[in-house]
C-alpha atoms as one frame of an Amber mdcrd trajectory, in Angstrom:
protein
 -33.648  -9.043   9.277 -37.065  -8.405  10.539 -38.871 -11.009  13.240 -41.970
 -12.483  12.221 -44.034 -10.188  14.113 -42.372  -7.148  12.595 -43.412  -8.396
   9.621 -46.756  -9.128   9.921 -47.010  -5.461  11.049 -46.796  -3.987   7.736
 -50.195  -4.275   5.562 -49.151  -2.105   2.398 -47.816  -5.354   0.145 -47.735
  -9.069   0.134 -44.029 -10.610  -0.639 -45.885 -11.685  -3.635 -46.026  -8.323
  -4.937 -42.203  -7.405  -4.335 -42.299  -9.921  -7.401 -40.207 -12.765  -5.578
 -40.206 -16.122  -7.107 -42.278 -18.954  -5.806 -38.835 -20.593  -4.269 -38.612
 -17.492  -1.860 -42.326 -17.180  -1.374 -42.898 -20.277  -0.152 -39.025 -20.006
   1.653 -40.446 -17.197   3.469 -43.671 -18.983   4.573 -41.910 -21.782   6.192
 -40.029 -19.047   8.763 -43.606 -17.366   9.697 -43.036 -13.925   7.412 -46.499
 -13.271   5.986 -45.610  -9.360   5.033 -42.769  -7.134   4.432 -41.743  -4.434
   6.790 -41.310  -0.558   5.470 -37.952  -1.263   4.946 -38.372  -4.381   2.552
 -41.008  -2.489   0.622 -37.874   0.043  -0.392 -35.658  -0.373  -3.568 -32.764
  -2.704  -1.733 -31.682  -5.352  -3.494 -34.029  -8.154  -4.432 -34.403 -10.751
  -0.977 -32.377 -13.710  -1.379 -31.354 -16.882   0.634 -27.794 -16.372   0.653
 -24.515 -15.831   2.537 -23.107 -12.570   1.684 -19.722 -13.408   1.747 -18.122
  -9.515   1.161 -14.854  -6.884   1.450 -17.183  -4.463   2.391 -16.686  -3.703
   5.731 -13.050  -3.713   4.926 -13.813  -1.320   1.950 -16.421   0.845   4.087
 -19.037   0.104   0.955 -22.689   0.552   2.232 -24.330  -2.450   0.701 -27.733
  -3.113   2.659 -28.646  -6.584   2.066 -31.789  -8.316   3.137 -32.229 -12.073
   2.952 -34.404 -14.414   4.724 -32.025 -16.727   6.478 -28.863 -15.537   8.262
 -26.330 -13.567   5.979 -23.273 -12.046   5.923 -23.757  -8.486   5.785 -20.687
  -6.239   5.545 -18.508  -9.105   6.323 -14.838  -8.540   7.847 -12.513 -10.217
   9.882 -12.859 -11.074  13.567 -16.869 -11.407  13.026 -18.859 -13.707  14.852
 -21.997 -15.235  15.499 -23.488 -16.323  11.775 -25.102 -19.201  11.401 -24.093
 -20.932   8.062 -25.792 -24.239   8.720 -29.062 -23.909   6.359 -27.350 -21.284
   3.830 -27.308 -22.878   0.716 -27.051 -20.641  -2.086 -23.446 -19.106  -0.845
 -22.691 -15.163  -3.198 -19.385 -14.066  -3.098 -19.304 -10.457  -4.299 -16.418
  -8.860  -5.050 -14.304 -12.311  -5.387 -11.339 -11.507  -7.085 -10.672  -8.733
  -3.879 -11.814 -11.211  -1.633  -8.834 -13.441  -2.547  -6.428 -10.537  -3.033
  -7.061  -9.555   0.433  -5.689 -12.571   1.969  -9.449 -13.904   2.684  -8.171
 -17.286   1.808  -8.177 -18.801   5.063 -11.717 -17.291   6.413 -13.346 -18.570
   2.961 -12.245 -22.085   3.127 -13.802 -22.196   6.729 -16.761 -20.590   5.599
 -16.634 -23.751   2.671 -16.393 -26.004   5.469 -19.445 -24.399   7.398 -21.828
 -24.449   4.837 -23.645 -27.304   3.046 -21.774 -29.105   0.411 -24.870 -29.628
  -1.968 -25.574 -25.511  -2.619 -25.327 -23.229  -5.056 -22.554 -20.942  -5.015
 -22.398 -17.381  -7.346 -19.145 -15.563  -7.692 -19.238 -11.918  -9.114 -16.294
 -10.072  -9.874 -16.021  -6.920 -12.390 -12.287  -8.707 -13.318 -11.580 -12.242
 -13.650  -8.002 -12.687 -11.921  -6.395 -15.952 -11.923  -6.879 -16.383  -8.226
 -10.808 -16.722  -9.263 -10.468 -19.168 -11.812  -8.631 -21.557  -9.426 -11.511
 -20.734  -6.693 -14.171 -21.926  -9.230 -12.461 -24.913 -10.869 -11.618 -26.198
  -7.041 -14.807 -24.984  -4.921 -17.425 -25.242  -7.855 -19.444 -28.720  -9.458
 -20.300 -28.478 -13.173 -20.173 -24.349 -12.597 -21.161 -22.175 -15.641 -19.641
 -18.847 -16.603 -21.612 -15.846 -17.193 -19.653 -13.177 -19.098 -21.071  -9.651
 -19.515 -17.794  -8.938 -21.555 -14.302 -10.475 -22.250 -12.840  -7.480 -22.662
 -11.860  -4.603 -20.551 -13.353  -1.545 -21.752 -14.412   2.006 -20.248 -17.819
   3.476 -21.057 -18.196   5.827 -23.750 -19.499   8.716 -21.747 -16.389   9.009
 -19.956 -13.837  11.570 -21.223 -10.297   9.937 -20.623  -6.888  12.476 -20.026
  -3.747  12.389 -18.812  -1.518  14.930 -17.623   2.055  14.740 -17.944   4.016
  16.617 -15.408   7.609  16.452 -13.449   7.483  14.158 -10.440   8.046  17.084
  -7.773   5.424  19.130  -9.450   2.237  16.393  -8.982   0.933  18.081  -5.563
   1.013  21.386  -7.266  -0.538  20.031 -10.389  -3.040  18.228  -8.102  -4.184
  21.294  -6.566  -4.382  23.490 -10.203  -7.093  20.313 -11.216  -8.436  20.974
  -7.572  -8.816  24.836  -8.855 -10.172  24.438 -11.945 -12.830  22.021 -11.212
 -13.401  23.432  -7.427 -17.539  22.841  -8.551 -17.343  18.943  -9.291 -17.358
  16.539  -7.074 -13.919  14.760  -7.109 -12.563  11.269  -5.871  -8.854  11.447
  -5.912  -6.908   8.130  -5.707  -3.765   7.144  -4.306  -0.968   4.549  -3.693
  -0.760   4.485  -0.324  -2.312   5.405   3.170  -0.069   8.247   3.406   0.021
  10.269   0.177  -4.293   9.909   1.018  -4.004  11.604   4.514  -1.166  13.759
   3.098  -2.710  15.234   0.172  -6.595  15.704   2.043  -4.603  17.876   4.957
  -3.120  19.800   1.815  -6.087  20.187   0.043  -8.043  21.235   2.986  -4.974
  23.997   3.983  -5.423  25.969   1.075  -9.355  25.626   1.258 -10.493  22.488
  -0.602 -13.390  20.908   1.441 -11.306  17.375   1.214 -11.664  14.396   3.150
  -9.494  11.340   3.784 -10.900   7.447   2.882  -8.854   4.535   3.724  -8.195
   0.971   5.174  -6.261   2.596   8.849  -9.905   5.039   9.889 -12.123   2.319
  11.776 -15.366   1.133   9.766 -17.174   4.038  11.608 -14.931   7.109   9.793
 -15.160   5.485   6.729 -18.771   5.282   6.946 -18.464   9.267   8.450 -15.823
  10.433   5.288 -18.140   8.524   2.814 -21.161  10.011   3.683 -19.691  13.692
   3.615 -18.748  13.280  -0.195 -21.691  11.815  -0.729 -24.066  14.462   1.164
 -21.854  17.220  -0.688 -20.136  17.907   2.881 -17.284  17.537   0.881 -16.105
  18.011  -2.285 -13.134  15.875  -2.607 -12.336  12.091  -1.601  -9.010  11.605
  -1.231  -8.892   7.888  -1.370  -6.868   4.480  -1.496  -8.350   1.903  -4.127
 -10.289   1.008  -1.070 -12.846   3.369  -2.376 -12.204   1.981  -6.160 -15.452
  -0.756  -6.283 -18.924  -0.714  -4.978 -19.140   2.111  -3.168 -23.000   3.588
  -3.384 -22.115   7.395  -4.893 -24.554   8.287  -6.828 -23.329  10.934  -8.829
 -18.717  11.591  -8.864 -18.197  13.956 -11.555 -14.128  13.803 -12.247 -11.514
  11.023 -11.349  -8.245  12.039 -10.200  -5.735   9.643 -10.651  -2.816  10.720
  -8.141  -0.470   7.719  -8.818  -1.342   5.504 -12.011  -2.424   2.109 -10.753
   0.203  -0.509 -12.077  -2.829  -2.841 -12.827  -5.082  -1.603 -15.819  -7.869
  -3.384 -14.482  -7.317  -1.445 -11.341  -7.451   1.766 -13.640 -11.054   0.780
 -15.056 -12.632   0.305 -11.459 -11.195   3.716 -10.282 -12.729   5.823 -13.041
 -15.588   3.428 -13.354 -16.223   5.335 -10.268 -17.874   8.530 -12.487 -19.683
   8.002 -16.112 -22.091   5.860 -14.217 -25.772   4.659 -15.682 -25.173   6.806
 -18.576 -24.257  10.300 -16.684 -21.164  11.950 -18.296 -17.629  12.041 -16.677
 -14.518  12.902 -16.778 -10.840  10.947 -15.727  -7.484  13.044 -15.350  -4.224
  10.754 -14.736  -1.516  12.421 -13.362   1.853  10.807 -15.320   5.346  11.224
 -14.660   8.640  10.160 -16.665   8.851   7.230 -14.709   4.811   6.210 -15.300
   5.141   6.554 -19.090   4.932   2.470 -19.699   1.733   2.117 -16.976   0.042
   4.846 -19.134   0.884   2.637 -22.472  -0.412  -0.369 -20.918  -3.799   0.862
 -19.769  -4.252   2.141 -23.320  -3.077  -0.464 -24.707  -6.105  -2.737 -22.482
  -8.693  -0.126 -23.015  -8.103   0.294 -26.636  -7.500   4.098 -26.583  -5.255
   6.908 -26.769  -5.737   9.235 -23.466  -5.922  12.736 -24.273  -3.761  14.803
 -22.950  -5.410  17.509 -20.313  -4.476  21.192 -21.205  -3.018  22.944 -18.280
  -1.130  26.839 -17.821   2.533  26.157 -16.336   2.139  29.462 -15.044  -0.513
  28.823 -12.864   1.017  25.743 -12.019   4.359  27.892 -10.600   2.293  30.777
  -9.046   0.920  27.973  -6.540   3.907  25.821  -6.300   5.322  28.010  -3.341
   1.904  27.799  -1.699   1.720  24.152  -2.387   5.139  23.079  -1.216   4.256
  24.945   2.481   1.061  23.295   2.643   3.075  19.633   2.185   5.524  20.945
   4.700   2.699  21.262   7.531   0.744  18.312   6.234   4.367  16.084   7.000
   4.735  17.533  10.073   1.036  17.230  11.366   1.069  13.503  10.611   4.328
  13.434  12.190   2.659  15.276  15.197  -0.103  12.847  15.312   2.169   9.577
  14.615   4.010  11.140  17.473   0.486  11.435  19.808  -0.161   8.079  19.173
   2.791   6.613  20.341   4.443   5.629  16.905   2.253   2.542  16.737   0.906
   1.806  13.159  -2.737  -0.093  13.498  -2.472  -4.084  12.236  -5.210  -4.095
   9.885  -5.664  -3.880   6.402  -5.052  -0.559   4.624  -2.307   0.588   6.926
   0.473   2.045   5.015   2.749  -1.297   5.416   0.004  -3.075   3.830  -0.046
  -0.744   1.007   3.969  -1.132   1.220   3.444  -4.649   0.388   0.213  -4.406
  -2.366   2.505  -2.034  -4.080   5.869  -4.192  -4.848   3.094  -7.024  -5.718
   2.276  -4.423  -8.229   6.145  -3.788  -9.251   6.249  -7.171  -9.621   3.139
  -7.904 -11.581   4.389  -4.998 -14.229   7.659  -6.712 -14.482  10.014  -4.447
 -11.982  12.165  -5.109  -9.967  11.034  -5.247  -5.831  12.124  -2.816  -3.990
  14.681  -4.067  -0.949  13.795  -2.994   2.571  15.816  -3.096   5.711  15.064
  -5.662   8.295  13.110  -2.915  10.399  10.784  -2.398   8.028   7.033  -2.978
   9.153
């Protein structure tokens, strides 16, 4: 946020022709801002009054947000110093995620902070039950604005799956890595692990890979992000944290590791390419056990997946390779677990986390949770 004398600086526009409404023109007025700064004069999002209440420090997006009274930018745990007093319009982006990732507690204090009489806007691509109960208890007289009820993948997107033995996916992995070595690829995963697993892999036998997940710090998500996005790197090898809002302009194929066990969860990952009317493409790696997941999703989408052609051969000339590659990959994490003292990092994304998303998952598809010892963290 610029200071009134940074504003008045700039003499190439009036707010006025940004095209604000009168509410925010005379809004800014009242603080002293007479002109917009360089920055404002850019393409960012249209200056509002708000509090940006948003995962997106947690999901290393790179939403720049301008507003003329104090907002939440990038908000995440363990933030301070935002002053909520004279925010009245309060934006939740991303809400459904919000309450998945145990926000609950930070957004009812943030309800408490701000004025009662305000408007509040929710946006979420999915409307999850956790929502619903958010606007019926937190909203007055609130009105629902529905792009679509139904769940549905763009048309420019080419949809396959690719059915292969569970101990073959690395080495199927890396044959899709082969074939489309010119595209830029996001490949998602489960968990933390099979992400730094499979980048160490890919980069081993010469895939410019890089890791993206909830355990790097806000800074190497923002450094991993910006080398797929600069071309640095070809392939993201990602958790869903990268699965919504991340700015990437232009993600040619969709690599679907491990199915997501939520087929809303499969729209936002390959929502990821096909993108303001750009072609793309979507590969989902099935096994025998994955066979009702796949069913689901196109039973929500409202199409068959085709299935992606593939040479077994190939597939066994690089198995050998592959499997070695997986072998050092295990045993450099090991190495490095080992280098940090076996301590896992408390914060969201670790691979307990992902532990725990993941039997909410089971459960949610209707299978049974998976026990765990008493010394599992």
């Amino acid at each position: 946020m610029p200071t009134p004398d940074e504003a008045s600086t700039s003499t190439t526009k009036t707010f006025r022709d940004l095209g604000l409404i009168e509410p925010l023109l005379q809004a800014l007025d009242q603080i002293n801002f007479k002109t917009p700064t360089e920055s404002n004069n850019k393409p960012f999002p249209t200056l509002s009054r708000a509090v940006i209440s948003s995962v997106s420090q947690k999901r290393g997006q790179e939403k720049l947000l301008h507003s003329l009274y104090p907002s939440y930018k990038n908000y995440g745990r363990n933030q301070k110093d935002y002053l909520l007093a004279s925010s009245h319009p309060h934006v939740m982006d991303e809400a459904d995620r919000l309450l998945d990732m145990d926000f609950g507690a930070d957004i009812d204090q943030i309800l408490k902070a701000i004025p009662k009489e305000r408007t509040t806007y929710l946006f979420s691509a999915t409307m999850t039950t956790k929502v619903a109960k958010l606007q019926r208890a937190s909203l007055s007289s609130p009105v629902r604005v529905e792009v679509s009820s139904k769940y549905q993948t763009v048309s420019t997107l080419l949809q396959y799956y690719l059915f292969v033995p569970l101990i073959q996916k690395d080495a199927h992995l890396i044959c899709l890595a082969n074939e489309l070595a010119s595209n830029s690829i996001i490949v998602f995963t489960r968990t933390v692990h099979d992400a730094q697993r499979l980048s160490i892999i890919l980069r081993t036998l010469g895939f410019p890979a890089v890791p993206l997940h909830g355990q790097l710090s806000q800074s190497q998500r923002l450094g991993a992000l910006n080398k797929f996005k600069t071309g640095g790197r070809k392939v993201l090898v990602a958790t869903d944290i990268a699965s919504r809002g991340l700015d990437i302009p232009s993600v040619d194929v969709v690599i679907n590791f491990d199915i997501p066990t939520h087929s809303k969860d499969y729209i936002h990952r390959v929502g990821r390419t096909a993108r303001a009317g750009r072609a793309g493409k979507s590969i989902t790696i099935v096994t025998q056990y994955d066979v009702e997941l796949l069913q689901r999703i196109e039973k929500v989408i409202g199409k068959k997946l085709e299935l992606f052609p593939t040479s077994k051969e190939e597939v066994m000339l690089l198995k050998e390779r592959v499997d070695e590659a997986g072998r050092l990959a295990v045993n450099e994490l090991k190495e490095e677990a080992k280098a940090n003292g076996g301590k896992k990092r408390k914060r969201y994304g670790g691979e307990a986390r992902d532990d725990k998303d993941r039997d909410d998952d089971v459960v949610e598809a209707g299978m049974p949770r998976t026990k765990r010892s008493k010394g599992h963290r």
